[in-house]
Tab-separated table of C-alpha atoms and ligand atoms in Angstrom:
chain	number	residue	atom	x	y	z
A	385	UNK	CA	-4.750	71.711	41.674
A	386	UNK	CA	-2.587	72.530	38.695
A	387	UNK	CA	0.210	70.205	37.677
A	388	UNK	CA	3.054	71.565	35.587
A	389	UNK	CA	4.829	69.315	33.150
A	390	UNK	CA	8.608	69.551	32.848
A	391	UNK	CA	8.888	69.968	29.097
A	392	UNK	CA	12.546	70.960	28.736
A	393	UNK	CA	14.922	68.087	28.129
A	394	UNK	CA	17.732	67.764	30.672
A	395	UNK	CA	21.271	67.381	29.329
A	396	UNK	CA	21.314	63.929	30.810
A	397	UNK	CA	18.964	61.576	32.575
A	398	UNK	CA	20.380	59.453	35.397
A	399	UNK	CA	18.311	56.362	36.185
A	400	UNK	CA	19.429	54.463	39.301
A	401	UNK	CA	19.254	50.678	38.982
A	402	UNK	CA	17.944	50.547	42.551
A	403	UNK	CA	14.937	52.728	43.382
A	404	UNK	CA	13.550	50.358	45.999
A	405	UNK	CA	14.661	48.357	48.996
A	406	UNK	CA	16.261	45.135	47.890
A	407	UNK	CA	18.572	44.002	45.118
A	408	UNK	CA	20.118	46.370	42.601
A	409	UNK	CA	18.959	45.532	39.058
A	410	UNK	CA	21.365	44.220	36.456
A	411	UNK	CA	21.640	46.606	33.485
A	412	UNK	CA	20.085	45.301	30.269
A	413	UNK	CA	21.781	47.964	28.114
A	414	UNK	CA	25.366	49.076	27.521
A	415	UNK	CA	27.193	52.268	26.635
A	416	UNK	CA	26.298	53.400	23.109
A	417	UNK	CA	22.908	51.641	22.976
A	418	UNK	CA	19.862	53.633	21.880
A	419	UNK	CA	16.947	53.233	24.258
A	420	UNK	CA	13.273	54.101	23.827
A	421	UNK	CA	10.725	55.561	26.235
A	422	UNK	CA	9.422	52.770	28.468
A	423	UNK	CA	12.170	50.295	27.530
A	424	UNK	CA	13.215	48.018	30.365
A	425	UNK	CA	16.844	48.842	31.140
A	426	UNK	CA	17.342	46.928	34.396
A	427	UNK	CA	15.932	43.827	36.058
A	428	UNK	CA	16.742	41.347	38.787
A	429	UNK	CA	15.837	37.717	39.473
A	430	UNK	CA	15.704	38.510	43.182
A	431	UNK	CA	12.194	38.653	44.658
A	432	UNK	CA	13.003	41.866	46.548
A	433	UNK	CA	13.611	44.002	43.510
A	434	UNK	CA	11.650	45.765	40.780
A	435	UNK	CA	12.386	46.448	37.118
A	436	UNK	CA	13.672	49.811	35.926
A	437	UNK	CA	12.646	51.504	32.663
A	438	UNK	CA	13.932	54.372	30.573
A	439	UNK	CA	11.887	57.559	30.831
A	440	UNK	CA	13.319	58.991	27.605
A	441	UNK	CA	14.483	58.083	24.141
A	442	UNK	CA	18.246	58.554	23.763
A	443	UNK	CA	21.762	57.152	23.860
A	444	UNK	CA	23.288	55.406	26.854
A	445	UNK	CA	26.346	57.462	27.800
A	446	UNK	CA	27.521	55.366	30.742
A	447	UNK	CA	26.632	52.825	33.367
A	448	UNK	CA	28.279	54.098	36.489
A	449	UNK	CA	27.838	54.874	40.159
A	450	UNK	CA	25.967	58.138	40.656
A	451	UNK	CA	24.482	60.130	43.521
A	452	UNK	CA	21.108	58.867	44.774
A	453	UNK	CA	18.684	61.029	46.821
A	454	UNK	CA	18.947	58.604	49.759
A	455	UNK	CA	22.512	59.905	50.231
A	456	UNK	CA	24.323	56.884	48.753
A	457	UNK	CA	25.874	56.196	45.379
A	458	UNK	CA	24.029	53.669	43.237
A	459	UNK	CA	24.881	52.050	39.885
A	460	UNK	CA	22.901	54.058	37.326
A	461	UNK	CA	22.210	54.233	33.598
A	462	UNK	CA	23.123	57.688	32.267
A	463	UNK	CA	21.250	58.625	29.090
A	464	UNK	CA	21.613	61.556	26.718
A	465	UNK	CA	17.975	62.248	25.791
A	466	UNK	CA	16.740	62.998	22.249
A	467	UNK	CA	13.804	65.203	21.304
A	468	UNK	CA	12.048	62.105	19.966
A	469	UNK	CA	9.405	60.451	22.132
A	470	UNK	CA	9.757	57.123	20.356
A	471	UNK	CA	8.596	54.492	22.753
A	472	UNK	CA	8.378	50.752	23.018
A	473	UNK	CA	4.965	49.289	22.357
A	474	UNK	CA	2.885	49.395	25.526
A	475	UNK	CA	0.732	46.274	25.658
A	476	UNK	CA	-2.392	46.600	27.821
A	477	UNK	CA	-2.827	44.065	30.548
A	478	UNK	CA	-6.029	42.268	29.538
A	479	UNK	CA	-7.686	39.648	31.713
A	480	UNK	CA	-5.053	38.039	33.917
A	481	UNK	CA	-4.926	35.928	37.044
A	482	UNK	CA	-3.954	37.144	40.472
A	483	UNK	CA	-0.459	35.552	40.174
A	484	UNK	CA	0.098	37.112	36.772
A	485	UNK	CA	-0.982	40.503	38.106
A	486	UNK	CA	1.591	40.303	40.918
A	487	UNK	CA	4.330	39.461	38.362
A	488	UNK	CA	3.076	42.277	36.124
A	489	UNK	CA	3.496	44.738	39.023
A	490	UNK	CA	7.156	43.726	39.437
A	491	UNK	CA	7.727	43.834	35.686
A	492	UNK	CA	6.149	47.324	35.458
A	493	UNK	CA	8.609	48.637	38.060
A	494	UNK	CA	5.961	49.623	40.601
A	495	UNK	CA	7.349	50.410	44.049
A	496	UNK	CA	6.042	52.131	47.144
A	497	UNK	CA	7.332	55.625	47.958
A	498	UNK	CA	8.670	54.214	51.242
A	499	UNK	CA	10.890	51.880	49.254
A	500	UNK	CA	9.304	48.436	49.173
A	501	UNK	CA	8.583	46.893	45.761
A	502	UNK	CA	4.768	46.794	45.631
A	503	UNK	CA	4.549	43.085	44.725
A	504	UNK	CA	6.490	42.221	47.911
A	505	UNK	CA	4.021	44.218	50.005
A	506	UNK	CA	1.064	42.451	48.394
A	507	UNK	CA	2.698	39.008	48.401
A	508	UNK	CA	5.119	38.958	51.355
A	509	UNK	CA	6.986	35.663	51.578
A	510	UNK	CA	5.465	33.330	54.162
A	511	UNK	CA	2.578	35.680	55.036
A	512	UNK	CA	-0.983	36.084	53.850
A	513	UNK	CA	-2.520	39.488	53.147
A	514	UNK	CA	-6.249	39.850	53.748
A	515	UNK	CA	-6.528	43.658	53.723
A	516	UNK	CA	-5.137	46.294	51.346
A	517	UNK	CA	-5.023	49.969	52.325
A	518	UNK	CA	-4.317	52.929	50.069
A	519	UNK	CA	-3.012	55.804	52.150
A	520	UNK	CA	-4.276	58.975	50.463
A	521	UNK	CA	-3.719	61.274	53.439
A	522	UNK	CA	-0.687	63.082	51.985
A	523	UNK	CA	-2.189	66.070	50.258
A	524	UNK	CA	0.581	66.490	47.713
A	525	UNK	CA	-0.731	63.569	45.723
A	526	UNK	CA	-4.300	64.761	45.573
A	527	UNK	CA	-4.496	66.005	42.024
A	528	UNK	CA	-1.321	64.297	40.867
A	529	UNK	CA	-1.727	63.310	37.244
A	530	UNK	CA	-5.502	63.144	37.570
A	531	UNK	CA	-7.574	65.649	35.629
A	532	UNK	CA	-10.366	66.092	38.174
A	533	UNK	CA	-11.186	64.802	41.670
A	534	UNK	CA	-13.836	62.520	40.090
A	535	UNK	CA	-11.184	61.108	37.767
A	536	UNK	CA	-8.947	60.534	40.773
A	537	UNK	CA	-11.675	58.844	42.817
A	538	UNK	CA	-12.746	56.392	40.129
A	539	UNK	CA	-9.151	55.489	39.218
A	540	UNK	CA	-8.279	54.871	42.861
A	541	UNK	CA	-11.275	52.569	43.344
A	542	UNK	CA	-10.219	50.605	40.237
A	543	UNK	CA	-6.620	50.498	41.471
A	544	UNK	CA	-7.733	49.249	44.889
A	545	UNK	CA	-9.670	46.405	43.266
A	546	UNK	CA	-6.543	45.444	41.294
A	547	UNK	CA	-4.347	45.579	44.395
A	548	UNK	CA	-6.838	43.380	46.278
A	549	UNK	CA	-6.781	40.906	43.386
A	550	UNK	CA	-2.969	40.863	43.176
A	551	UNK	CA	-2.714	40.279	46.931
A	552	UNK	CA	-5.452	37.639	46.981
A	553	UNK	CA	-7.004	39.737	49.777
A	554	UNK	CA	-10.606	39.981	50.933
A	555	UNK	CA	-11.012	43.647	51.821
A	556	UNK	CA	-9.627	47.038	50.990
A	557	UNK	CA	-9.881	50.676	52.013
A	558	UNK	CA	-8.824	54.052	50.715
A	559	UNK	CA	-8.020	56.472	53.528
A	560	UNK	CA	-8.504	60.188	52.838
A	561	UNK	CA	-7.756	63.196	54.999
A	562	UNK	CA	-10.723	64.596	56.906
A	563	UNK	CA	-10.026	68.130	55.619
A	564	UNK	CA	-9.758	67.069	51.964
A	565	UNK	CA	-13.344	67.932	51.092
A	566	UNK	CA	-12.835	67.886	47.298
A	567	UNK	CA	-11.749	64.263	47.399
A	568	UNK	CA	-14.430	63.283	49.904
A	569	UNK	CA	-17.098	64.803	47.618
A	570	UNK	CA	-15.606	63.029	44.602
A	571	UNK	CA	-15.658	59.621	46.307
A	572	UNK	CA	-19.187	60.175	47.603
A	573	UNK	CA	-20.401	60.643	44.030
A	574	UNK	CA	-19.256	57.108	43.124
A	575	UNK	CA	-21.425	54.007	43.229
A	576	UNK	CA	-20.156	50.646	44.430
A	577	UNK	CA	-22.380	47.601	44.014
A	578	UNK	CA	-25.274	49.907	43.081
A	579	UNK	CA	-24.978	51.983	46.275
A	580	UNK	CA	-23.641	55.490	46.701
A	581	UNK	CA	-20.331	55.377	48.504
A	582	UNK	CA	-20.136	57.000	51.952
A	583	UNK	CA	-16.785	58.257	53.238
A	584	UNK	CA	-16.655	57.117	56.864
A	585	UNK	CA	-14.619	58.881	59.567
A	586	UNK	CA	-12.246	56.797	61.704
A	587	UNK	CA	-13.266	57.854	65.208
A	588	UNK	CA	-12.897	56.042	68.509
A	589	UNK	CA	-13.425	52.320	68.155
A	590	UNK	CA	-15.034	52.668	64.711
A	591	UNK	CA	-12.332	51.241	62.564
A	592	UNK	CA	-12.332	49.651	59.127
A	593	UNK	CA	-14.041	46.408	60.244
A	594	UNK	CA	-16.980	48.341	61.660
A	595	UNK	CA	-17.605	50.113	58.364
A	596	UNK	CA	-17.134	46.960	56.258
A	597	UNK	CA	-20.017	45.457	58.248
A	598	UNK	CA	-22.118	48.595	58.288
A	599	UNK	CA	-21.783	49.180	54.539
A	600	UNK	CA	-21.927	45.459	53.722
A	601	UNK	CA	-19.087	45.865	51.236
A	602	UNK	CA	-15.530	44.575	50.874
A	603	UNK	CA	-14.338	48.086	49.945
A	604	UNK	CA	-14.707	51.195	52.081
A	605	UNK	CA	-13.424	54.745	51.889
A	606	UNK	CA	-12.421	56.210	55.240
A	607	UNK	CA	-11.083	59.495	56.513
A	608	UNK	CA	-8.691	60.460	59.277
A	609	UNK	CA	-6.432	63.314	60.318
A	610	UNK	CA	-3.136	63.433	58.518
A	611	UNK	CA	-0.448	61.478	60.321
A	612	UNK	CA	2.886	62.907	59.396
A	613	UNK	CA	6.088	60.923	59.588
A	614	UNK	CA	8.496	58.815	57.630
A	615	UNK	CA	7.761	55.547	59.395
A	616	UNK	CA	4.029	55.762	59.863
A	617	UNK	CA	3.074	52.406	58.414
A	618	UNK	CA	2.539	50.546	61.690
A	619	UNK	CA	0.782	53.458	63.340
A	620	UNK	CA	-1.395	53.984	60.260
A	621	UNK	CA	-2.291	50.280	60.172
A	622	UNK	CA	-3.358	50.386	63.812
A	623	UNK	CA	-5.409	53.553	63.327
A	624	UNK	CA	-7.285	52.103	60.371
A	625	UNK	CA	-7.681	48.425	61.265
A	626	UNK	CA	-7.075	48.231	65.017
A	627	UNK	CA	-4.379	45.585	64.412
A	628	UNK	CA	-1.212	46.100	66.435
A	629	UNK	CA	2.034	45.509	64.616
A	630	UNK	CA	4.743	44.029	66.801
A	631	UNK	CA	7.946	45.943	67.267
A	632	UNK	CA	10.429	45.155	64.527
A	633	UNK	CA	7.657	43.965	62.169
A	634	UNK	CA	5.734	45.672	59.405
A	635	UNK	CA	1.987	45.700	58.568
A	636	UNK	CA	2.286	42.573	56.416
A	637	UNK	CA	2.866	40.639	59.669
A	638	UNK	CA	-0.783	41.327	60.582
A	639	UNK	CA	-2.115	40.661	57.086
A	640	UNK	CA	-2.195	44.280	55.898
A	641	UNK	CA	-0.586	45.709	52.751
A	642	UNK	CA	-0.205	49.499	52.763
A	643	UNK	CA	0.153	51.152	49.365
A	644	UNK	CA	0.379	54.784	48.333
A	645	UNK	CA	-1.392	56.927	45.763
A	646	UNK	CA	1.683	56.928	43.524
A	647	UNK	CA	1.920	53.165	43.245
A	648	UNK	CA	-1.870	52.825	42.883
A	649	UNK	CA	-1.811	55.329	40.018
A	650	UNK	CA	1.214	53.592	38.453
A	651	UNK	CA	-0.690	50.292	38.577
A	652	UNK	CA	-3.798	51.860	37.046
A	653	UNK	CA	-1.692	53.268	34.170
A	654	UNK	CA	0.237	50.039	33.687
A	655	UNK	CA	-2.935	47.974	33.442
A	656	UNK	CA	-4.959	50.420	31.341
A	657	UNK	CA	-2.267	51.952	29.148
A	658	UNK	CA	0.454	49.324	29.366
A	659	UNK	CA	3.037	51.882	30.381
A	660	UNK	CA	5.547	51.132	33.126
A	661	UNK	CA	6.435	53.451	36.035
A	662	UNK	CA	8.758	56.044	34.465
A	663	UNK	CA	7.406	59.437	35.518
A	664	UNK	CA	6.167	60.905	38.761
A	665	UNK	CA	4.701	64.061	40.311
A	666	UNK	CA	7.096	65.937	42.584
A	667	UNK	CA	6.205	68.928	44.715
A	668	UNK	CA	8.769	71.702	45.006
A	669	UNK	CA	8.847	74.378	47.666
A	670	UNK	CA	11.033	77.033	49.215
A	671	UNK	CA	12.293	80.585	48.718
A	672	UNK	CA	8.704	81.872	48.543
A	673	UNK	CA	5.274	80.755	49.660
A	674	UNK	CA	4.564	79.008	46.407
A	675	UNK	CA	4.445	75.245	46.191
A	676	UNK	CA	4.377	73.731	42.722
A	677	UNK	CA	3.578	70.259	41.494
A	678	UNK	CA	5.558	69.104	38.508
A	679	UNK	CA	5.254	65.929	36.442
A	680	UNK	CA	8.843	64.796	35.987
A	681	UNK	CA	10.529	61.994	34.060
A	682	UNK	CA	12.320	59.683	36.461
A	683	UNK	CA	16.066	60.304	36.241
A	684	UNK	CA	15.733	64.087	35.794
A	685	UNK	CA	18.387	65.899	37.858
A	686	UNK	CA	17.017	68.030	40.726
A	687	UNK	CA	18.669	71.060	39.083
A	688	UNK	CA	16.324	70.890	36.095
A	689	UNK	CA	13.283	70.682	38.363
A	690	UNK	CA	14.533	73.663	40.401
A	691	UNK	CA	15.159	75.652	37.184
A	692	UNK	CA	11.600	75.024	36.044
A	693	UNK	CA	10.392	76.287	39.428
A	694	UNK	CA	11.946	79.593	38.394
A	695	UNK	CA	14.485	80.056	41.189
A	696	UNK	CA	17.822	81.391	39.963
A	697	UNK	CA	19.358	82.752	43.183
A	698	UNK	CA	21.959	81.166	45.419
A	699	UNK	CA	20.916	77.906	47.071
A	700	UNK	CA	21.926	77.120	50.648
A	701	UNK	CA	20.484	73.646	50.901
A	702	UNK	CA	18.457	71.163	48.823
A	703	UNK	CA	16.440	68.573	50.715
A	704	UNK	CA	14.693	65.521	49.277
A	705	UNK	CA	11.325	64.460	50.740
A	706	UNK	CA	10.576	67.175	53.262
A	707	UNK	CA	12.494	69.641	55.394
A	708	UNK	CA	11.815	67.930	58.733
A	709	UNK	CA	12.483	64.322	57.886
A	710	UNK	CA	14.140	64.351	54.465
A	711	UNK	CA	17.739	63.981	53.333
A	712	UNK	CA	19.960	66.988	52.532
A	713	UNK	CA	21.631	66.635	49.139
A	714	UNK	CA	25.264	67.368	48.401
A	715	UNK	CA	24.708	67.909	44.655
A	716	UNK	CA	21.894	69.292	42.501
A	717	UNK	CA	22.724	66.596	39.937
A	718	UNK	CA	21.002	63.949	42.052
A	719	UNK	CA	18.090	62.454	40.058
A	720	UNK	CA	14.371	62.253	40.797
A	721	UNK	CA	13.526	58.617	41.558
A	722	UNK	CA	10.267	56.715	42.093
A	723	UNK	CA	10.592	57.521	45.799
A	724	UNK	CA	11.012	61.279	45.376
A	725	UNK	CA	7.946	63.107	46.649
A	726	UNK	CA	9.237	66.595	47.381
A	727	UNK	CA	12.193	68.879	46.690
A	728	UNK	CA	12.735	71.703	49.185
A	729	UNK	CA	15.188	74.498	48.575
A	730	UNK	CA	16.538	76.931	51.140
A	731	UNK	CA	18.453	80.160	50.647
A	732	UNK	CA	21.846	80.351	52.412
A	733	UNK	CA	20.402	82.612	55.140
A	734	UNK	CA	17.508	80.188	55.749
A	735	UNK	CA	19.738	77.247	56.546
A	736	UNK	CA	19.618	76.634	60.282
A	737	UNK	CA	23.094	76.108	61.635
A	738	UNK	CA	22.321	76.427	65.338
A	739	UNK	CA	24.584	74.491	67.660
A	740	UNK	CA	22.803	72.171	70.069
A	741	UNK	CA	22.984	73.076	73.734
A	742	UNK	CA	22.141	71.029	76.802
A	743	UNK	CA	18.664	69.645	77.372
A	744	UNK	CA	16.751	71.943	79.736
A	745	UNK	CA	14.187	69.206	80.564
A	746	UNK	CA	11.261	71.302	79.363
A	747	UNK	CA	9.443	68.152	78.119
A	748	UNK	CA	8.134	69.893	75.017
A	749	UNK	CA	9.356	66.938	72.948
A	750	UNK	CA	7.355	64.576	75.172
A	751	UNK	CA	4.222	66.698	74.801
A	752	UNK	CA	4.283	66.634	70.998
A	753	UNK	CA	5.303	63.018	70.372
A	754	UNK	CA	2.287	61.384	68.670
A	755	UNK	CA	3.275	57.888	69.800
A	756	UNK	CA	3.932	58.759	73.456
A	757	UNK	CA	7.689	58.239	73.492
A	758	UNK	CA	10.181	60.168	75.593
A	759	UNK	CA	12.307	61.656	72.818
A	760	UNK	CA	14.727	63.449	75.169
A	761	UNK	CA	15.626	60.162	76.858
A	762	UNK	CA	15.963	58.368	73.519
A	763	UNK	CA	18.280	61.100	72.273
A	764	UNK	CA	20.552	60.819	75.307
A	765	UNK	CA	20.698	57.021	75.118
A	766	UNK	CA	21.333	57.074	71.377
A	767	UNK	CA	24.097	59.619	71.845
A	768	UNK	CA	25.715	57.404	74.474
A	769	UNK	CA	25.365	54.253	72.358
A	770	UNK	CA	22.930	52.653	74.850
A	771	UNK	CA	20.974	50.977	72.065
A	772	UNK	CA	19.609	48.121	74.219
A	773	UNK	CA	17.915	50.660	76.446
A	774	UNK	CA	16.577	52.548	73.432
A	775	UNK	CA	14.959	49.325	72.341
A	776	UNK	CA	13.521	48.704	75.780
A	777	UNK	CA	11.733	52.045	75.702
A	778	UNK	CA	10.278	51.307	72.267
A	779	UNK	CA	12.399	53.366	69.899
A	780	UNK	CA	10.970	51.243	67.077
A	781	UNK	CA	7.624	52.934	67.571
A	782	UNK	CA	9.060	56.293	66.491
A	783	UNK	CA	7.333	57.270	63.245
A	784	UNK	CA	10.089	59.801	62.463
A	785	UNK	CA	7.732	62.753	62.266
A	786	UNK	CA	10.423	65.146	63.503
A	787	UNK	CA	8.010	67.016	65.796
A	788	UNK	CA	10.300	66.569	68.802
A	789	UNK	CA	13.295	68.165	67.076
A	790	UNK	CA	11.123	70.967	65.682
A	791	UNK	CA	9.959	72.104	69.135
A	792	UNK	CA	13.227	71.572	71.025
A	793	UNK	CA	14.469	74.956	72.320
A	794	UNK	CA	17.948	73.487	72.803
A	795	UNK	CA	18.108	72.569	69.076
A	796	UNK	CA	19.051	69.007	69.917
A	797	UNK	CA	19.121	66.840	66.782
A	798	UNK	CA	16.723	64.361	68.337
A	799	UNK	CA	15.487	62.776	65.118
A	800	UNK	CA	18.985	62.271	63.758
A	801	UNK	CA	20.049	60.600	67.013
A	802	UNK	CA	16.970	58.366	66.966
A	803	UNK	CA	17.636	57.318	63.370
A	804	UNK	CA	21.249	56.612	64.233
A	805	UNK	CA	20.171	54.319	67.074
A	806	UNK	CA	17.516	52.629	64.943
A	807	UNK	CA	20.051	51.843	62.230
A	808	UNK	CA	22.457	50.442	64.819
A	809	UNK	CA	19.682	48.293	66.327
A	810	UNK	CA	18.553	47.061	62.925
A	811	UNK	CA	22.061	45.876	62.135
A	812	UNK	CA	22.644	44.288	65.527
A	813	UNK	CA	19.251	42.707	66.211
A	814	UNK	CA	18.114	41.496	62.809
A	815	UNK	CA	17.045	38.072	64.080
A	816	UNK	CA	15.650	38.887	67.497
A	817	UNK	CA	12.201	37.526	68.437
A	818	UNK	CA	9.193	39.823	68.078
A	819	UNK	CA	8.100	41.988	71.002
A	820	UNK	CA	4.578	43.201	71.755
A	821	UNK	CA	4.206	46.945	71.227
A	822	UNK	CA	3.424	48.600	74.524
A	823	UNK	CA	2.569	52.120	73.566
A	824	UNK	CA	1.269	52.286	69.999
A	825	UNK	CA	-2.264	52.644	71.265
A	826	UNK	CA	-1.477	55.716	73.314
A	827	UNK	CA	-1.146	57.939	70.289
A	828	UNK	CA	-4.479	57.172	68.691
A	829	UNK	CA	-6.836	58.634	71.228
A	830	UNK	CA	-9.123	55.593	71.434
A	831	UNK	CA	-7.630	54.146	74.604
A	832	UNK	CA	-7.041	50.719	73.142
A	833	UNK	CA	-8.783	48.293	70.822
B	976	SF4	S1	10.234	60.522	68.973
B	976	SF4	FE1	10.141	62.443	67.803
B	976	SF4	S2	10.268	61.826	65.665
B	976	SF4	FE2	9.734	59.993	66.859
B	976	SF4	S3	7.496	59.907	66.789
B	976	SF4	FE3	8.053	60.981	68.668
B	976	SF4	S4	8.041	63.160	68.077
B	976	SF4	FE4	8.064	61.985	66.171
B	977	SF4	S1	12.410	69.574	73.969
B	977	SF4	FE1	14.663	69.532	73.917
B	977	SF4	S2	15.241	70.636	75.771
B	977	SF4	FE2	13.086	70.093	76.032
B	977	SF4	S3	13.132	68.101	77.113
B	977	SF4	FE3	13.057	67.652	74.940
B	977	SF4	S4	15.216	67.391	74.347
B	977	SF4	FE4	15.196	68.466	76.297
């Protein structure tokens, strides 16, 4: 898979001081300063934060609130880039302890694409991680900045070992997609502990523990169908390990850290090249069948990425991170961040502006829901502000895949209503006791543990 590199320099680079969940970083530079590639420009003493680095060499024009792809405004460092690629010295990591590696991950600005700083996933306060998973089931990252599938496979194995070390965990797995034959072949050509690696399919009750025993290894590579959705972590954890995550909790509550390909690659580069997380691969799609993958400096405005894609016509809508579940942008000056995976553009005539009509009780949304919810009922309750009842029928299990809204003939904005209710519940019930999930198992096809 070919990766383009965005070579043209944008007029300005906008680097948000928060590209993760948690505290906004304090700026370490001021207007008029000259910064170098890789220079740390923001940090925070808070545990739930991650350092921010400059992706270019140039002059700081301003430190001001600017549009962020999550739809908010965030304090950002605006830089006028220079042609020069002068960078800070990138020291390689060397032999370090597990604690030092966790600190190094925070210092290198490594965060998960779903928002959590990676060191907080590996070392959650008050919890112990024994298993690390790398979710490689999203095809857009296969290829990424890797030259060949073999290159990708060996780097991911190395990254998994580092993540296991940083977490102080025992076991780890990389999970591929069953239809990603190039990657499966690449992993199967690798040796671990003198044995050829076998990619094992997750079917029925054969979960990660089964294959750890069978292969007598603390690292396995598994495969499963792609699970699509914004909030798949708990579902993914159950599918791979068989551990049920209680409603309102995340996988760390059952000793599992879920990382992505992006953060694993960022860690590999940080350890081996000393360079922090300041560029990322973004896929761009729309207006034709072509999908491109572009290596972009973090802070590059969406407009520059769209220009390099070659589209010059009128744009109806720009969406960050997928048409079904992403966030529509109100400006093309919003910057690519560490969490940006995809930019979708739609022509004016492609933008769907259908008005919702009444539910016709066709149950298509129920049929497609991968976690066996009743989306139509959730939508009604959310719309009426009956958040307690939404919680009682397990709204937290929604993985935000958007399938229900996509099939709804009445064009009801089911996913938006569900997100609205989830946000309201999160604010109102922050300290409620945990509740056993009642229906997570129904979506996996194994009938239970
Ligand atoms: S309720 Fe809708 S968005 Fe949520 S998991 Fe089910 S189908 Fe997906
Ligand atoms: S798909 Fe739409 S119309 Fe059909 S039951 Fe669900 S919400 Fe109602």
